[in-house]
Short mmCIF file of C-alpha atoms and ligand atoms in Angstrom, two decimals:
data_model
loop_
_atom_site.label_atom_id
_atom_site.label_comp_id
_atom_site.label_asym_id
_atom_site.label_seq_id
_atom_site.Cartn_x
_atom_site.Cartn_y
_atom_site.Cartn_z
CA MET L 1 -60.24 -23.88 131.97
CA ASN L 2 -62.35 -24.81 134.94
CA LYS L 3 -64.47 -21.79 135.83
CA HIS L 4 -63.32 -21.68 139.44
CA ILE L 5 -59.60 -21.81 138.54
CA PHE L 6 -60.15 -19.12 135.91
CA ALA L 7 -61.79 -16.81 138.47
CA THR L 8 -58.97 -17.45 140.94
CA ALA L 9 -56.36 -16.66 138.25
CA ILE L 10 -58.09 -13.36 137.51
CA ALA L 11 -58.22 -12.49 141.21
CA VAL L 12 -54.50 -13.23 141.58
CA CYS L 13 -53.64 -11.12 138.50
CA ALA L 14 -55.80 -8.26 139.78
CA PHE L 15 -53.98 -8.43 143.10
CA PHE L 16 -50.54 -8.16 141.49
CA VAL L 17 -51.63 -5.41 139.11
CA SER L 18 -53.05 -3.29 141.92
CA ALA L 19 -50.08 -4.00 144.17
CA SER L 20 -47.48 -3.06 141.52
CA ALA L 21 -49.44 -0.08 140.10
CA GLN L 22 -50.22 1.29 143.49
CA ILE L 23 -47.72 4.15 143.47
CA THR L 24 -47.47 6.60 140.60
CA ALA L 25 -45.22 9.65 140.45
CA ILE L 26 -45.92 12.62 138.18
CA ARG L 27 -43.09 15.00 137.37
CA ALA L 28 -44.85 18.32 136.81
CA GLY L 29 -42.86 21.04 135.02
CA LYS L 30 -45.32 23.70 136.20
CA LEU L 31 -48.15 23.15 138.64
CA ILE L 32 -51.13 25.47 138.96
CA ASP L 33 -52.57 25.56 142.46
CA PRO L 34 -55.96 27.27 142.26
CA GLU L 35 -56.30 27.21 146.06
CA SER L 36 -53.44 29.66 146.56
CA GLY L 37 -53.63 31.15 143.07
CA LYS L 38 -49.93 30.31 142.66
CA VAL L 39 -47.85 28.45 140.11
CA PHE L 40 -45.05 26.14 141.24
CA SER L 41 -42.15 24.74 139.22
CA ASN L 42 -40.73 21.22 139.18
CA ARG L 43 -43.06 19.45 141.56
CA ILE L 44 -43.42 15.73 142.12
CA ILE L 45 -46.91 14.38 142.78
CA LEU L 46 -47.08 10.96 144.41
CA ILE L 47 -50.28 9.00 143.90
CA ARG L 48 -51.28 5.92 145.85
CA GLY L 49 -54.21 4.07 144.31
CA ASP L 50 -56.89 6.63 143.47
CA LYS L 51 -55.71 9.36 145.87
CA ILE L 52 -52.95 11.93 145.99
CA ASP L 53 -50.43 10.91 148.62
CA ALA L 54 -47.88 13.71 148.65
CA ILE L 55 -46.68 16.68 146.65
CA GLY L 56 -43.40 18.55 146.84
CA ALA L 57 -40.21 19.71 145.16
CA ASN L 58 -37.81 17.16 146.64
CA LEU L 59 -39.86 14.04 147.17
CA THR L 60 -38.14 10.71 146.79
CA ILE L 61 -39.82 8.57 144.19
CA PRO L 62 -40.26 5.11 145.74
CA PRO L 63 -38.58 2.29 143.82
CA GLY L 64 -41.00 0.49 141.55
CA ALA L 65 -43.28 3.51 141.16
CA LYS L 66 -44.67 4.28 137.73
CA VAL L 67 -43.21 7.63 136.67
CA ILE L 68 -45.17 9.96 134.41
CA ASP L 69 -43.00 12.66 132.92
CA LEU L 70 -44.91 15.91 132.49
CA SER L 71 -41.83 18.04 133.08
CA HIS L 72 -42.48 20.01 129.88
CA TYR L 73 -46.15 20.56 130.73
CA THR L 74 -48.36 22.59 133.02
CA VAL L 75 -50.29 20.39 135.38
CA LEU L 76 -53.67 21.38 136.85
CA PRO L 77 -56.39 19.73 138.92
CA GLY L 78 -59.02 17.89 136.87
CA LEU L 79 -61.56 20.38 135.54
CA ILE L 80 -65.17 20.50 136.75
CA ASP L 81 -68.17 21.53 134.65
CA CYS L 82 -71.07 22.43 136.95
CA HIS L 83 -73.74 22.45 134.25
CA THR L 84 -73.91 19.45 131.94
CA HIS L 85 -76.60 17.25 130.43
CA LEU L 86 -74.68 14.09 129.59
CA ALA L 87 -77.68 11.74 129.67
CA ASP L 88 -79.72 13.42 126.95
CA GLY L 89 -78.37 11.27 124.10
CA ALA L 90 -76.39 12.39 121.07
CA HIS L 91 -75.95 16.14 120.57
CA ASP L 92 -79.17 17.24 118.85
CA SER L 93 -80.32 20.81 118.47
CA ASP L 94 -83.91 19.74 117.75
CA PRO L 95 -85.85 19.63 121.05
CA MET L 96 -88.43 17.33 119.45
CA GLY L 97 -85.66 14.78 118.91
CA VAL L 98 -86.28 13.39 122.40
CA PHE L 99 -89.75 12.23 121.28
CA ARG L 100 -88.31 10.17 118.45
CA LYS L 101 -86.10 8.00 120.61
CA THR L 102 -86.71 5.34 123.23
CA ALA L 103 -85.23 5.73 126.70
CA ALA L 104 -82.81 2.93 125.82
CA GLU L 105 -81.60 4.73 122.69
CA LEU L 106 -81.01 7.92 124.69
CA ALA L 107 -79.12 6.00 127.36
CA LEU L 108 -76.83 4.24 124.89
CA GLU L 109 -76.27 7.40 122.87
CA SER L 110 -75.12 9.05 126.10
CA VAL L 111 -72.20 6.66 126.61
CA PRO L 112 -69.87 8.55 124.20
CA ASN L 113 -70.96 11.88 125.76
CA ALA L 114 -69.49 10.83 129.08
CA ARG L 115 -66.28 9.66 127.46
CA ALA L 116 -65.85 12.87 125.43
CA MET L 117 -66.37 14.94 128.56
CA LEU L 118 -63.66 13.08 130.48
CA GLU L 119 -61.15 12.95 127.63
CA SER L 120 -61.44 16.73 127.20
CA GLY L 121 -60.15 17.22 130.75
CA PHE L 122 -63.36 17.38 132.80
CA THR L 123 -62.92 14.74 135.48
CA THR L 124 -66.04 15.79 137.43
CA VAL L 125 -69.41 17.14 136.34
CA ARG L 126 -72.51 18.35 138.07
CA ASP L 127 -75.17 17.05 135.68
CA VAL L 128 -78.26 19.21 136.04
CA GLY L 129 -81.19 17.36 134.60
CA THR L 130 -82.33 15.04 131.88
CA TYR L 131 -85.49 14.82 129.79
CA ARG L 132 -86.04 11.20 130.77
CA ALA L 133 -85.82 10.96 134.53
CA LEU L 134 -83.05 8.98 136.20
CA GLY L 135 -81.09 8.27 133.00
CA ASP L 136 -78.33 10.32 134.61
CA VAL L 137 -78.41 8.18 137.76
CA ALA L 138 -77.90 5.08 135.60
CA LEU L 139 -75.07 6.76 133.67
CA ARG L 140 -73.33 7.80 136.91
CA ASP L 141 -73.62 4.31 138.33
CA ALA L 142 -72.33 2.66 135.13
CA ILE L 143 -69.25 4.91 135.27
CA ASN L 144 -68.71 4.21 138.97
CA ARG L 145 -68.93 0.44 138.36
CA GLY L 146 -66.32 0.79 135.60
CA ASP L 147 -68.69 -0.47 132.89
CA ILE L 148 -68.18 2.68 130.82
CA ILE L 149 -65.74 5.58 130.79
CA GLY L 150 -66.74 9.01 132.02
CA PRO L 151 -66.24 11.74 134.58
CA ARG L 152 -67.23 11.54 138.23
CA MET L 153 -70.89 12.54 137.94
CA TYR L 154 -73.14 14.23 140.47
CA VAL L 155 -76.68 14.06 139.13
CA ALA L 156 -80.10 15.68 139.57
CA GLY L 157 -82.33 12.84 138.32
CA ALA L 158 -84.95 15.12 136.73
CA TYR L 159 -86.06 18.72 136.45
CA VAL L 160 -88.34 20.03 139.19
CA THR L 161 -90.65 22.21 137.11
CA ILE L 162 -94.13 23.69 137.00
CA THR L 163 -96.54 22.08 134.54
CA GLY L 164 -95.78 23.52 131.11
CA GLY L 165 -92.67 25.15 132.54
CA ALA L 166 -89.09 25.36 131.40
CA GLY L 167 -88.27 21.82 132.47
CA SER L 168 -91.32 20.15 130.97
CA ASP L 169 -91.43 18.47 127.59
CA SER L 170 -93.62 20.88 125.69
CA GLY L 171 -94.75 21.35 122.12
CA LEU L 172 -97.04 18.34 121.87
CA ALA L 173 -100.84 18.30 121.51
CA PRO L 174 -102.51 18.33 124.95
CA ASP L 175 -104.14 14.94 124.41
CA ILE L 176 -100.79 13.18 124.06
CA ILE L 177 -99.90 11.50 127.34
CA LEU L 178 -96.16 11.50 128.03
CA PRO L 179 -94.45 8.51 129.65
CA TRP L 180 -93.79 8.69 133.41
CA ASP L 181 -90.12 9.61 133.03
CA MET L 182 -90.96 12.74 131.02
CA ARG L 183 -93.28 14.16 133.69
CA TYR L 184 -91.54 12.88 136.79
CA GLY L 185 -90.46 16.32 138.09
CA GLU L 186 -93.72 18.27 137.66
CA ALA L 187 -94.93 20.02 140.79
CA ASN L 188 -97.44 22.79 141.40
CA SER L 189 -97.47 23.56 145.11
CA PRO L 190 -94.98 23.52 147.98
CA TRP L 191 -96.19 20.06 148.95
CA GLU L 192 -95.90 18.70 145.43
CA VAL L 193 -92.37 20.14 145.28
CA ARG L 194 -91.56 18.29 148.50
CA GLN L 195 -93.07 15.09 147.14
CA VAL L 196 -90.97 15.22 143.96
CA ILE L 197 -87.82 15.88 145.99
CA ARG L 198 -88.61 12.93 148.28
CA LYS L 199 -88.94 10.70 145.21
CA LEU L 200 -85.66 12.01 143.77
CA ALA L 201 -83.82 11.57 147.05
CA SER L 202 -85.04 7.99 147.39
CA ASN L 203 -83.87 7.34 143.82
CA GLY L 204 -80.32 8.32 144.78
CA VAL L 205 -79.76 11.77 143.27
CA ASP L 206 -76.89 13.99 144.44
CA HIS L 207 -78.57 17.40 144.21
CA ILE L 208 -81.84 18.99 143.08
CA LYS L 209 -82.43 21.04 139.91
CA ILE L 210 -85.40 23.39 139.97
CA LEU L 211 -86.44 25.95 137.34
CA SER L 212 -87.55 29.37 138.55
CA SER L 213 -87.98 31.09 135.18
CA GLY L 214 -88.90 30.23 131.61
CA ALA L 215 -86.29 28.87 129.23
CA VAL L 216 -84.61 29.72 125.96
CA LEU L 217 -84.48 26.23 124.52
CA THR L 218 -88.06 25.12 125.28
CA HIS L 219 -91.01 25.63 122.94
CA GLY L 220 -93.64 28.10 124.18
CA SER L 221 -91.46 29.11 127.11
CA ASN L 222 -90.66 32.71 127.96
CA PRO L 223 -87.27 33.31 129.58
CA HIS L 224 -88.61 36.59 131.01
CA SER L 225 -91.23 34.79 133.08
CA GLN L 226 -91.04 33.73 136.70
CA GLU L 227 -91.83 30.11 137.54
CA PHE L 228 -92.67 28.75 140.99
CA THR L 229 -93.48 31.09 143.87
CA LEU L 230 -90.95 32.05 146.53
CA GLU L 231 -92.87 29.73 148.89
CA GLU L 232 -92.44 26.78 146.50
CA LEU L 233 -88.72 27.49 146.07
CA GLN L 234 -88.27 27.72 149.84
CA ALA L 235 -90.04 24.36 150.18
CA ALA L 236 -87.55 22.91 147.67
CA VAL L 237 -84.48 24.14 149.53
CA ASP L 238 -85.92 23.07 152.90
CA GLU L 239 -86.97 19.59 151.74
CA ALA L 240 -83.70 18.98 149.86
CA GLY L 241 -81.88 19.99 153.04
CA HIS L 242 -83.60 17.15 154.92
CA PHE L 243 -81.68 14.76 152.66
CA GLY L 244 -78.43 16.73 152.71
CA LEU L 245 -78.99 17.82 149.11
CA ARG L 246 -78.24 21.23 147.63
CA VAL L 247 -80.50 22.95 145.11
CA GLU L 248 -79.54 24.73 141.90
CA SER L 249 -82.06 26.86 140.08
CA HIS L 250 -82.30 27.58 136.39
CA ALA L 251 -83.24 31.26 136.03
CA HIS L 252 -83.03 33.80 133.23
CA SER L 253 -85.42 36.52 134.48
CA ALA L 254 -84.33 39.01 137.13
CA GLU L 255 -87.24 38.07 139.44
CA GLY L 256 -86.73 34.33 138.94
CA ILE L 257 -83.07 34.78 139.88
CA LYS L 258 -83.82 36.83 142.99
CA ASN L 259 -86.56 34.46 144.18
CA ALA L 260 -84.14 31.54 143.90
CA ILE L 261 -81.40 33.37 145.80
CA ARG L 262 -83.82 34.45 148.54
CA ALA L 263 -85.02 30.87 148.86
CA GLY L 264 -81.43 29.79 149.54
CA VAL L 265 -80.32 27.86 146.47
CA ALA L 266 -76.63 26.99 146.16
CA SER L 267 -76.35 28.31 142.62
CA VAL L 268 -78.29 30.12 139.94
CA GLU L 269 -77.85 28.63 136.47
CA HIS L 270 -77.62 30.99 133.46
CA ALA L 271 -78.44 34.11 135.59
CA THR L 272 -78.94 35.84 132.26
CA MET L 273 -80.89 38.96 133.25
CA ILE L 274 -79.49 39.34 136.75
CA ASP L 275 -79.79 42.97 137.88
CA ASP L 276 -77.73 44.95 140.38
CA GLU L 277 -80.01 43.92 143.24
CA GLY L 278 -79.64 40.28 142.19
CA ILE L 279 -75.83 40.52 142.16
CA GLU L 280 -75.93 42.11 145.62
CA LEU L 281 -78.27 39.38 146.91
CA ALA L 282 -76.01 36.67 145.47
CA LYS L 283 -73.05 38.18 147.31
CA GLN L 284 -75.01 38.43 150.59
CA HIS L 285 -76.22 34.83 150.41
CA GLY L 286 -72.97 33.39 149.01
CA THR L 287 -74.88 32.05 146.02
CA TYR L 288 -72.79 30.86 143.09
CA LEU L 289 -73.60 32.22 139.64
CA ASP L 290 -73.10 29.49 137.06
CA MET L 291 -73.24 31.39 133.78
CA ASP L 292 -72.96 29.49 130.48
CA ILE L 293 -71.61 32.35 128.40
CA TYR L 294 -70.08 30.29 125.59
CA ASP L 295 -73.01 28.26 124.25
CA GLU L 296 -74.51 31.24 122.42
CA GLU L 297 -71.78 30.60 119.81
CA CYS L 298 -73.09 27.09 119.10
CA ILE L 299 -76.76 28.12 119.10
CA GLN L 300 -76.20 30.88 116.56
CA GLU L 301 -73.89 28.69 114.44
CA GLU L 302 -76.49 25.93 114.28
CA GLY L 303 -79.08 28.63 113.55
CA LYS L 304 -77.12 29.64 110.46
CA GLN L 305 -77.15 26.02 109.36
CA GLY L 306 -80.95 25.98 109.75
CA LYS L 307 -80.79 23.41 112.56
CA MET L 308 -82.39 25.51 115.29
CA PRO L 309 -86.11 26.47 115.63
CA ALA L 310 -86.83 30.16 114.96
CA ASP L 311 -88.31 30.88 118.42
CA PHE L 312 -85.17 29.53 120.14
CA LEU L 313 -82.92 31.70 117.98
CA GLN L 314 -85.05 34.73 118.74
CA HIS L 315 -84.82 34.16 122.53
CA ASP L 316 -81.13 33.48 122.25
CA ALA L 317 -80.19 36.45 120.09
CA GLU L 318 -81.83 38.82 122.56
CA LEU L 319 -80.27 37.32 125.61
CA GLY L 320 -76.77 36.20 124.64
CA GLN L 321 -75.12 39.58 124.86
CA ILE L 322 -77.11 40.60 127.94
CA GLN L 323 -75.83 37.52 129.74
CA ARG L 324 -72.22 38.23 128.80
CA ASP L 325 -72.48 41.86 129.93
CA ASN L 326 -74.03 40.74 133.22
CA PHE L 327 -71.29 38.14 133.67
CA ARG L 328 -68.76 40.97 133.44
CA LYS L 329 -70.72 42.97 136.05
CA ALA L 330 -71.00 40.02 138.43
CA VAL L 331 -67.25 39.29 138.18
CA ALA L 332 -66.41 42.96 138.79
CA ALA L 333 -68.76 43.03 141.80
CA GLY L 334 -67.00 40.03 143.32
CA ALA L 335 -69.90 37.54 143.20
CA LYS L 336 -68.99 33.85 143.58
CA MET L 337 -68.65 32.35 140.10
CA SER L 338 -68.50 28.72 139.03
CA PHE L 339 -67.84 27.14 135.65
CA GLY L 340 -70.88 25.67 133.90
CA THR L 341 -71.40 25.35 130.17
CA ASP L 342 -74.79 23.67 129.59
CA ALA L 343 -72.85 20.90 127.80
CA GLY L 344 -75.19 19.30 125.32
CA VAL L 345 -76.16 22.66 123.83
CA CYS L 346 -72.65 22.72 122.37
CA PRO L 347 -71.19 19.35 121.32
CA TYR L 348 -69.86 17.21 124.19
CA GLY L 349 -66.13 17.58 124.72
CA THR L 350 -66.00 21.29 123.85
CA SER L 351 -66.64 22.79 127.31
CA GLY L 352 -63.06 24.07 127.48
CA LYS L 353 -63.96 26.71 124.92
CA GLN L 354 -65.82 28.66 127.60
CA PHE L 355 -62.58 29.60 129.42
CA ALA L 356 -61.57 32.12 126.75
CA PHE L 357 -65.00 33.78 126.96
CA MET L 358 -64.80 34.05 130.74
CA VAL L 359 -61.46 35.82 130.34
CA LYS L 360 -62.81 38.00 127.52
CA TYR L 361 -65.66 39.07 129.80
CA GLY L 362 -63.64 40.09 132.81
CA MET L 363 -61.99 37.19 134.61
CA THR L 364 -58.27 36.72 134.96
CA PRO L 365 -57.11 33.35 133.60
CA MET L 366 -56.53 32.20 137.19
CA GLN L 367 -60.10 33.18 138.15
CA ALA L 368 -61.46 31.21 135.20
CA ILE L 369 -59.43 28.16 136.29
CA GLN L 370 -60.59 28.61 139.89
CA ALA L 371 -64.21 28.74 138.68
CA ALA L 372 -63.71 25.25 137.18
CA THR L 373 -61.72 23.79 140.09
CA THR L 374 -61.82 25.18 143.65
CA ASN L 375 -65.07 27.13 143.24
CA ALA L 376 -66.79 24.25 141.47
CA ALA L 377 -65.69 21.83 144.20
CA ASP L 378 -67.01 24.24 146.84
CA LEU L 379 -70.35 24.50 145.02
CA LEU L 380 -70.57 20.70 144.98
CA GLY L 381 -69.72 20.58 148.69
CA ARG L 382 -66.74 18.36 147.82
CA SER L 383 -63.73 20.60 148.46
CA ASN L 384 -62.09 17.83 150.47
CA GLU L 385 -62.25 15.40 147.52
CA VAL L 386 -61.74 17.34 144.26
CA GLY L 387 -60.79 20.77 142.92
CA SER L 388 -57.08 20.91 143.75
CA ILE L 389 -54.02 18.66 143.83
CA LYS L 390 -53.65 18.05 147.56
CA PRO L 391 -52.89 14.97 149.67
CA GLY L 392 -56.04 12.98 150.41
CA LYS L 393 -57.96 14.18 147.37
CA TYR L 394 -58.77 12.08 144.33
CA ALA L 395 -55.93 11.90 141.82
CA ASP L 396 -57.79 13.88 139.15
CA ILE L 397 -55.08 15.62 137.15
CA VAL L 398 -54.81 17.19 133.70
CA ALA L 399 -51.95 18.75 131.74
CA VAL L 400 -51.46 21.11 128.83
CA PRO L 401 -48.31 22.25 127.02
CA GLY L 402 -47.26 25.85 127.57
CA ASP L 403 -48.76 28.30 130.03
CA PRO L 404 -52.57 28.47 130.22
CA LEU L 405 -52.30 31.64 132.32
CA ALA L 406 -50.76 33.32 129.27
CA ASP L 407 -52.96 31.52 126.73
CA ILE L 408 -56.18 30.27 128.32
CA ARG L 409 -57.18 28.59 125.06
CA LEU L 410 -54.66 25.83 125.80
CA LEU L 411 -57.42 24.41 128.01
CA GLU L 412 -59.44 23.70 124.86
CA ASN L 413 -56.95 20.97 124.05
CA VAL L 414 -56.01 19.10 127.20
CA GLN L 415 -53.26 16.56 126.46
CA PHE L 416 -53.24 14.41 129.58
CA VAL L 417 -56.18 13.29 131.72
CA MET L 418 -56.03 11.23 134.89
CA LYS L 419 -59.09 10.40 137.01
CA ASP L 420 -58.89 8.38 140.22
CA GLY L 421 -55.17 7.79 139.51
CA LYS L 422 -55.97 6.16 136.17
CA ILE L 423 -54.88 7.65 132.83
CA TYR L 424 -57.64 8.21 130.25
CA GLU L 425 -55.86 10.45 127.77
CA ASP L 426 -52.14 10.78 127.23
CA ARG L 427 -50.68 12.70 124.33
CA ALA L 428 -48.05 14.21 126.58
CA SER L 429 -46.02 12.06 128.89
CA ARG L 430 -43.15 9.70 128.34
CA THR L 431 -44.28 7.20 130.89
CA GLN L 432 -41.74 4.78 132.36
CA GLU L 433 -43.13 1.59 133.87
ZN1 ZN M 501 -79.06 23.25 131.17
#
């Protein structure tokens, strides 16, 4: 076929496909609305293109609409994980693994991570840093172009870290020079912090990840330590603000957490050793606590299999229970909580397992769902686009059999996933074209 005619034929087909597939109707048996905290029965959701058009009990389904029957299922907004690392290659508990792979290998290994995340029901992620800078930007853009399958990604580009800090690639002899993309985010003064953030902003990131304490899963790092000064953290929040970007801070230590909150970050990641003053400060400043209380299970399990370095296991064993107890305290105190799992520590596609732990440690099932929908959307600054099933928002919709408010573990096995009005997983519906 002549190339020009072929291209025209494709364009014509695409036109008819989009015209005929433009309206989709979902029959939802039960519908969880995290905005109101209510559950509705027998709702119809009308979707036009990639957006939700209308929702109600007695809507007329337009003739020619594609009807998706989820009348025996509970329908929820697409889930949001606010702490992922999708661009770090295949799940690998060895932190030295990153030094054995090229940037291209890591990038290609990350393709199935994105797919697993989406197919498990997480239609949006806030991806909070990668060992090789800007791999996450490339992954986001490949998904947005439709080249590969994955969730809607909001990315950090790199870790903003002190030299030798929690976000640096450590454990190598000092005379080994790392490539540029492994030291991109290093900064050691307020002005260097600003410079790194200017670079990140010009490279198209969606938010900034800074580290204000040592880490568990970094060699030679002490999670009890404080990293960056208050002045440096304030510079980060101020500079990011010039570009309309929010800042999240990794922090385990009580002082690292409080410094980050005082500096005005949008969320504290891990928040492991948060004390009463820290919880109070978080409430005053409206700071989200994004506590990854499930991944301890994976770290200790891989430890038993001899896959995890001894110093990591030591850090983790001390801190895992402390973090869970502090999660319970923060929930009881009424601090703002979001859902973040540190996906990559546990295998990709298993984030849903954190819901049961959030309920075990003090949340109601509805609160746990809100953490991963309305709260997460608020933390991203995207409440008008994602986080609930409302007209005008993206058609990001998932479904499970049974009642997840009675059995939260149903969210570990999501049976239907739609993102942007397009179905990516369907073990549930009896769809009629
Ligand atoms: Zn992380």
